[in-house]
XYZ file of C-alpha atoms in Angstrom:
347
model
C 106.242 94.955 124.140
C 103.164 95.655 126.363
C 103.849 93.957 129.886
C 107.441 93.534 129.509
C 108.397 93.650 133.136
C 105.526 90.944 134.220
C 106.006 88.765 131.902
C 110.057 88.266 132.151
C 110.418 88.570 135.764
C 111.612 91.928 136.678
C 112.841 93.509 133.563
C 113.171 97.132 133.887
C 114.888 98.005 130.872
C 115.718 96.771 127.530
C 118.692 97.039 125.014
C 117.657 97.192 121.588
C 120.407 96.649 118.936
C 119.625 97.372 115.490
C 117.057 100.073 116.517
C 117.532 101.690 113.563
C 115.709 105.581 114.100
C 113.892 104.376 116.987
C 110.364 102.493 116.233
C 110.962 99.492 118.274
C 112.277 101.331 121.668
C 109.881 104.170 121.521
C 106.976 101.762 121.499
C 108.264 99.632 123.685
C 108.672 103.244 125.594
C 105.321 104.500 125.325
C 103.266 100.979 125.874
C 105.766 99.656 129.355
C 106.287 102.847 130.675
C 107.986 101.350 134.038
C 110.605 100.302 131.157
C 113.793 101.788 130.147
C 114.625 101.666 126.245
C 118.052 102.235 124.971
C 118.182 101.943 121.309
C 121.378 101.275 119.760
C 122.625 101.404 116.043
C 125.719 101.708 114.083
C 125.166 104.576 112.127
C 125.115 107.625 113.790
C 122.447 109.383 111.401
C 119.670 106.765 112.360
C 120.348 107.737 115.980
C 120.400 111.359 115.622
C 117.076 110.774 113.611
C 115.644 108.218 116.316
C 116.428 111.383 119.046
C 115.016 113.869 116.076
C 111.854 111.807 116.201
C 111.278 111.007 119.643
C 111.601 114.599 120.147
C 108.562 114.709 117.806
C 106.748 112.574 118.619
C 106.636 114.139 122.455
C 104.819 117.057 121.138
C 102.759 115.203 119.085
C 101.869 112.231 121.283
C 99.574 113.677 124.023
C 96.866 114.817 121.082
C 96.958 111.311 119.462
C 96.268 109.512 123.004
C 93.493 111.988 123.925
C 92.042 111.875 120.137
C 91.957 107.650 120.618
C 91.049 107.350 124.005
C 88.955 110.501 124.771
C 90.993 112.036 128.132
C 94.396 112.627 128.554
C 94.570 112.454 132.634
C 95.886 108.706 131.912
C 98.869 109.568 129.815
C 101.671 109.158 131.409
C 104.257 112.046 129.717
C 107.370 110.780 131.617
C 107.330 107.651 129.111
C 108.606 109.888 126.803
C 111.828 110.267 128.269
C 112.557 106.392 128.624
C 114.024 105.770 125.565
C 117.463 106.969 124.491
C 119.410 106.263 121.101
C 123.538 105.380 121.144
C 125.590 104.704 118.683
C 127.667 101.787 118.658
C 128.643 98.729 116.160
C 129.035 95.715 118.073
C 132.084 93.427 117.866
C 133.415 90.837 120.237
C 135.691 93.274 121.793
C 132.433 94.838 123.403
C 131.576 91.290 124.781
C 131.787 91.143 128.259
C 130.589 90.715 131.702
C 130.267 94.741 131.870
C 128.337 95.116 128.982
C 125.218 96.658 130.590
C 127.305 98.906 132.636
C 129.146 99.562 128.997
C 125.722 100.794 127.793
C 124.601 102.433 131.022
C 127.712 104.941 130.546
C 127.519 105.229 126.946
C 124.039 106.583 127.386
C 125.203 108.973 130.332
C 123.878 107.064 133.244
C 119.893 106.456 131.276
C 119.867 103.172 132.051
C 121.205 101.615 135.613
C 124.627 99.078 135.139
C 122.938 96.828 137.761
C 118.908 96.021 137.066
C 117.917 93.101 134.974
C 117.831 93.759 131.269
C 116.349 92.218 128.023
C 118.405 92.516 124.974
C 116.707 92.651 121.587
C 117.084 92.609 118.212
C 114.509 92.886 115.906
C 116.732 92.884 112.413
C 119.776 91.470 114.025
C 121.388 91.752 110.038
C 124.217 89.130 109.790
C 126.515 87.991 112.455
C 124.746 90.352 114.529
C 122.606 87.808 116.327
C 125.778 85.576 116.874
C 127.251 88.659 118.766
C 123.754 89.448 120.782
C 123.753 85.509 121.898
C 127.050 85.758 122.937
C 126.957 89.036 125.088
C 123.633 87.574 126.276
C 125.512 84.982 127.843
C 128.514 86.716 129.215
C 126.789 89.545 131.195
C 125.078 88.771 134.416
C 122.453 91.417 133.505
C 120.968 90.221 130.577
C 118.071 88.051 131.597
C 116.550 87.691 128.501
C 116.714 88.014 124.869
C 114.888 88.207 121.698
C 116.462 87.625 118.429
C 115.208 87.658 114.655
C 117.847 87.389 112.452
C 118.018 88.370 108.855
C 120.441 89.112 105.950
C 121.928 85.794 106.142
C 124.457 86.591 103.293
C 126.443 88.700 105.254
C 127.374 85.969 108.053
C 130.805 85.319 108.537
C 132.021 81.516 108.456
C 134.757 79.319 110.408
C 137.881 79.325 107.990
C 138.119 76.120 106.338
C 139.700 74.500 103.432
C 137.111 73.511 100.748
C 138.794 75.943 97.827
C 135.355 76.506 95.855
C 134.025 78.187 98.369
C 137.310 80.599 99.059
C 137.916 81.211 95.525
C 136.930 83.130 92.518
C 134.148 85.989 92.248
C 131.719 83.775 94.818
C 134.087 84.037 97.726
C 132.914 83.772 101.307
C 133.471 86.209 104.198
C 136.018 83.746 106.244
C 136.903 84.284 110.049
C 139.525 83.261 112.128
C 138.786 79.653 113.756
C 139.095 80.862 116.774
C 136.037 83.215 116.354
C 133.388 83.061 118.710
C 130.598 84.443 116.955
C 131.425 82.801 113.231
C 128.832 79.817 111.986
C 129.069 77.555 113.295
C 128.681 78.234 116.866
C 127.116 75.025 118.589
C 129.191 72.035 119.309
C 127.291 69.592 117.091
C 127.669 71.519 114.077
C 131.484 72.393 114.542
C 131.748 68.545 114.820
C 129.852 67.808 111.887
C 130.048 70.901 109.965
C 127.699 71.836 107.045
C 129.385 75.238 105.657
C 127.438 77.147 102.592
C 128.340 78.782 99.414
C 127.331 82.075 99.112
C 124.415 81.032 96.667
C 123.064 79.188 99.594
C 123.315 82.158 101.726
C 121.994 84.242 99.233
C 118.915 81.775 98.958
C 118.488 81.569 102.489
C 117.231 85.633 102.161
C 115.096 85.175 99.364
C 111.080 85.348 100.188
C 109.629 81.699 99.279
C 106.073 82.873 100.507
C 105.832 86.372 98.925
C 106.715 84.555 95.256
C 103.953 82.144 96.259
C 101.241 84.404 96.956
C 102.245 87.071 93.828
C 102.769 83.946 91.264
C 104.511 86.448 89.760
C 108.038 84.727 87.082
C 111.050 86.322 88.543
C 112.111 89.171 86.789
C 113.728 89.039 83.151
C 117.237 90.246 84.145
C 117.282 86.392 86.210
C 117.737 84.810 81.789
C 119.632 87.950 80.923
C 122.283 87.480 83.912
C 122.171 83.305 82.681
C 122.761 84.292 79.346
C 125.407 86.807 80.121
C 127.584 84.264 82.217
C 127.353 81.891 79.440
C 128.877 85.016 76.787
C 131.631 85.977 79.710
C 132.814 82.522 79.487
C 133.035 82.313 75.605
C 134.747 85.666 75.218
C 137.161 86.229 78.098
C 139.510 84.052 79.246
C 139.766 85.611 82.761
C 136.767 86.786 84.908
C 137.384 89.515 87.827
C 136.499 88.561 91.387
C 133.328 91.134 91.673
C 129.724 90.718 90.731
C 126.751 92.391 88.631
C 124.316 92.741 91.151
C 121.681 95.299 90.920
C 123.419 97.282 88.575
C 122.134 96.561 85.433
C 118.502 94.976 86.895
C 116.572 97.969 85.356
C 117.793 97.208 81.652
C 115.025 96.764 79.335
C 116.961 94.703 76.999
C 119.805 92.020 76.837
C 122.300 94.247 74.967
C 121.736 97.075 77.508
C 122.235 94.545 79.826
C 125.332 93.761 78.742
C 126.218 97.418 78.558
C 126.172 97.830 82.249
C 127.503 94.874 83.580
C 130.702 94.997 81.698
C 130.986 98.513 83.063
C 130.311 96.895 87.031
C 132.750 94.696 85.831
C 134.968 96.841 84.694
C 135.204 94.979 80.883
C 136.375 96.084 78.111
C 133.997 96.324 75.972
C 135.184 94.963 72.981
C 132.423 92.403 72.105
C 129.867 93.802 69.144
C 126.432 94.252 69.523
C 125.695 91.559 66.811
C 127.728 89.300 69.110
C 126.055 90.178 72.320
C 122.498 90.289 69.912
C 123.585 86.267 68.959
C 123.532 85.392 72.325
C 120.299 86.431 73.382
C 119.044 84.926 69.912
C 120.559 81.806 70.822
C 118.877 80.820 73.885
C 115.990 82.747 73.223
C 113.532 80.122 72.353
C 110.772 80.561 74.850
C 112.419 76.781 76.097
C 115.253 77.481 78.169
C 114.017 80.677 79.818
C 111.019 78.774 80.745
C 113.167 75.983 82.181
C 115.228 78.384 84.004
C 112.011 79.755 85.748
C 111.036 76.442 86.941
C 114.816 75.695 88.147
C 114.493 78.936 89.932
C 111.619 77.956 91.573
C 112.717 74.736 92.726
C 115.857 76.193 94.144
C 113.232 79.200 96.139
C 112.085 75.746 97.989
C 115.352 75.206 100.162
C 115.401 78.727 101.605
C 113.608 77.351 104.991
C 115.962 74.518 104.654
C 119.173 76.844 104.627
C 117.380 79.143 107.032
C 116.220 76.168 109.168
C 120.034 74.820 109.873
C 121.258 78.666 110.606
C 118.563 78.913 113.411
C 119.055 75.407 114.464
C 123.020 75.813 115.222
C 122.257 78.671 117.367
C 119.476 77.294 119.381
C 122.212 74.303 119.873
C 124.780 77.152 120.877
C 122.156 77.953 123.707
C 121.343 74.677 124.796
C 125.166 73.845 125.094
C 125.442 77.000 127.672
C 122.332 75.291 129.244
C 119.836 77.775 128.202
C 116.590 76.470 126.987
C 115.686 78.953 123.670
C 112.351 78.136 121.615
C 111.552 80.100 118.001
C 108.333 81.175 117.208
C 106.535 82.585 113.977
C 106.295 86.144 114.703
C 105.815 87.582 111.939
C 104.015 87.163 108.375
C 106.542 85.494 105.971
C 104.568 87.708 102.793
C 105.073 90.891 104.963
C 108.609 90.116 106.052
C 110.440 87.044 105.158
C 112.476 86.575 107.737
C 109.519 85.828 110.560
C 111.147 83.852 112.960
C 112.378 84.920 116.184
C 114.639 83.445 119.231
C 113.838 83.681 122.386
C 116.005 82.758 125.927
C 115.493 83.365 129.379
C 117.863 82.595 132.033
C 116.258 80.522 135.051
């Protein structure tokens, strides 16, 4: 954050979406104090709690400084009023060639509708960076951005026809064709499509780095959810469109297991416990479980792959509007898993 306005030509304030209770804008705040920070999230108690802690952190701030640096003649206290929190969950309706003026009244005048702007988004969760790229290159004002996307499970895709992905339990989130912000977004890739299933997505989130340096065995409740699926399709003849989840992750045993995920389910429970007991018998051989480790593993590898082709469709979406966008590592991939970040300038 430190040299924000000499580094991107002029930028004298910055929209940070996602902010979450504030860490991002107040340090970007406190460290470019000729910068503006609005900070803007959709839930209003991260806001109020970003405003709660800013407040905090003004009293607390001017000790710190002059405990790490020895005076306090250098601090500059007005950089404590350059960052403001809003509430607001962006959709397309909000995209427009106003949108900084948008912001500048929705934070009562804090930022000017005018001066050059960076927009940011440092957990841009779903189709969120699709909507940042978008505004980015509708409004005049935004000169740059930077983008790290994350929770790639919760992006919405082009309709399309393929029923195994629209059907059943695993359905996809499906938008209208006409979307703008739905993957995929570049021209090459709405040519040649390459849609996902929502395992994929779900893969692309996982944290291929962090199970490489714990070489840890994923947890037991990855056999007991295998073995479940196998006794759901032996003793029901119709399955309801919902999943298990996290619900019954904490069971110390199969049958307890079981217990809980016909409840998410909403099951009747009218298998035994001998029968559910069989089950985990059955494949319970040291074999398979090991097997299904190993498959596991094997399917962690094609997370960057997944990743790779989400990133790569909307640096093509930028490079069709004639912006040149690179991504960079920015993070560590143990620490945080989704490291990568876009960034765009307009020339």
């Amino acid at each position: 954050s430190s040299g924000i306005n000499a580094e991107y030509g002029g930028i004298s304030q910055v929209i940070d979406f996602g902010s979450g209770k504030g860490y991002l804008p107040e340090h970007i705040a406190l460290t470019s104090p000729e910068v503006k920070v609005v900070g803007i999230d959709r839930e209003e108690v991260n806001t109020v709690g970003g405003l709660q802690r800013n407040q905090l952190m003004g009293r607390l701030w001017l000790p710190l400084f002059k405990k790490q640096n020895g005076r306090s003649s250098d601090f500059d206290k007005s950089s404590m009023n350059h960052y403001r929190p809003v509430t607001l969950e962006l959709k397309e309706e909000h995209i427009s060639e106003d949108f900084v003026s948008s912001v500048s009244k929705l934070s009562e005048g804090f930022v000017s509708p005018s001066d050059s702007t960076m927009l940011v988004g440092l957990h841009a969760c779903g189709d969120l960076t699709s909507l940042l790229l978008q505004t980015f290159l509708k409004c005049p004002q935004l000169k740059s951005i930077v983008a790290v996307g994350c929770c790639y499970h919760l992006i919405t895709q082009k309709e399309r026809t393929q029923s195994y992905m629209t059907d059943g339990p695993h359905k996809q989130t499906l938008a209208d064709p006409s979307s703008i912000h739905a993957y995929p977004t570049s021209k090459y890739l709405q040519q040649s499509p390459i849609y996902f299933t929502r395992h994929a997505l779900n893969l692309a989130s996982q944290a291929p780095e962090r199970m490489s340096t714990s070489r840890s065995l994923p947890a037991k409740n990855l056999f007991f959810r295998a073995v479940f699926q196998v006794l759901l399709l032996d003793q029901f003849d119709t399955l309801p469109a919902c999943n298990v989840g996290h619900s019954a992750s904490a069971a110390p045993d199969f049958l307890t297991y079981c217990k809980a995920a016909f409840k998410k389910l909403k099951l009747c429970d009218d298998v035994t416990d001998s029968v559910i007991q069989s089950y985990y018998e059955r494949f319970n051989d040291g074999t398979i479980e090991r097997r299904l480790y190993i498959f596991h593993q094997l399917r962690i590898l094609l997370t960057r792959v997944i990743e790779s082709l989400i990133l790569i469709d909307r640096m093509l979406f930028l490079h069709d509007n004639e912006i040149e966008p690179s991504i960079h590592g920015l993070f560590d991939p143990v620490v945080s898993p989704r490291c990568y970040v876009l960034v765009a300038e307009k020339l």
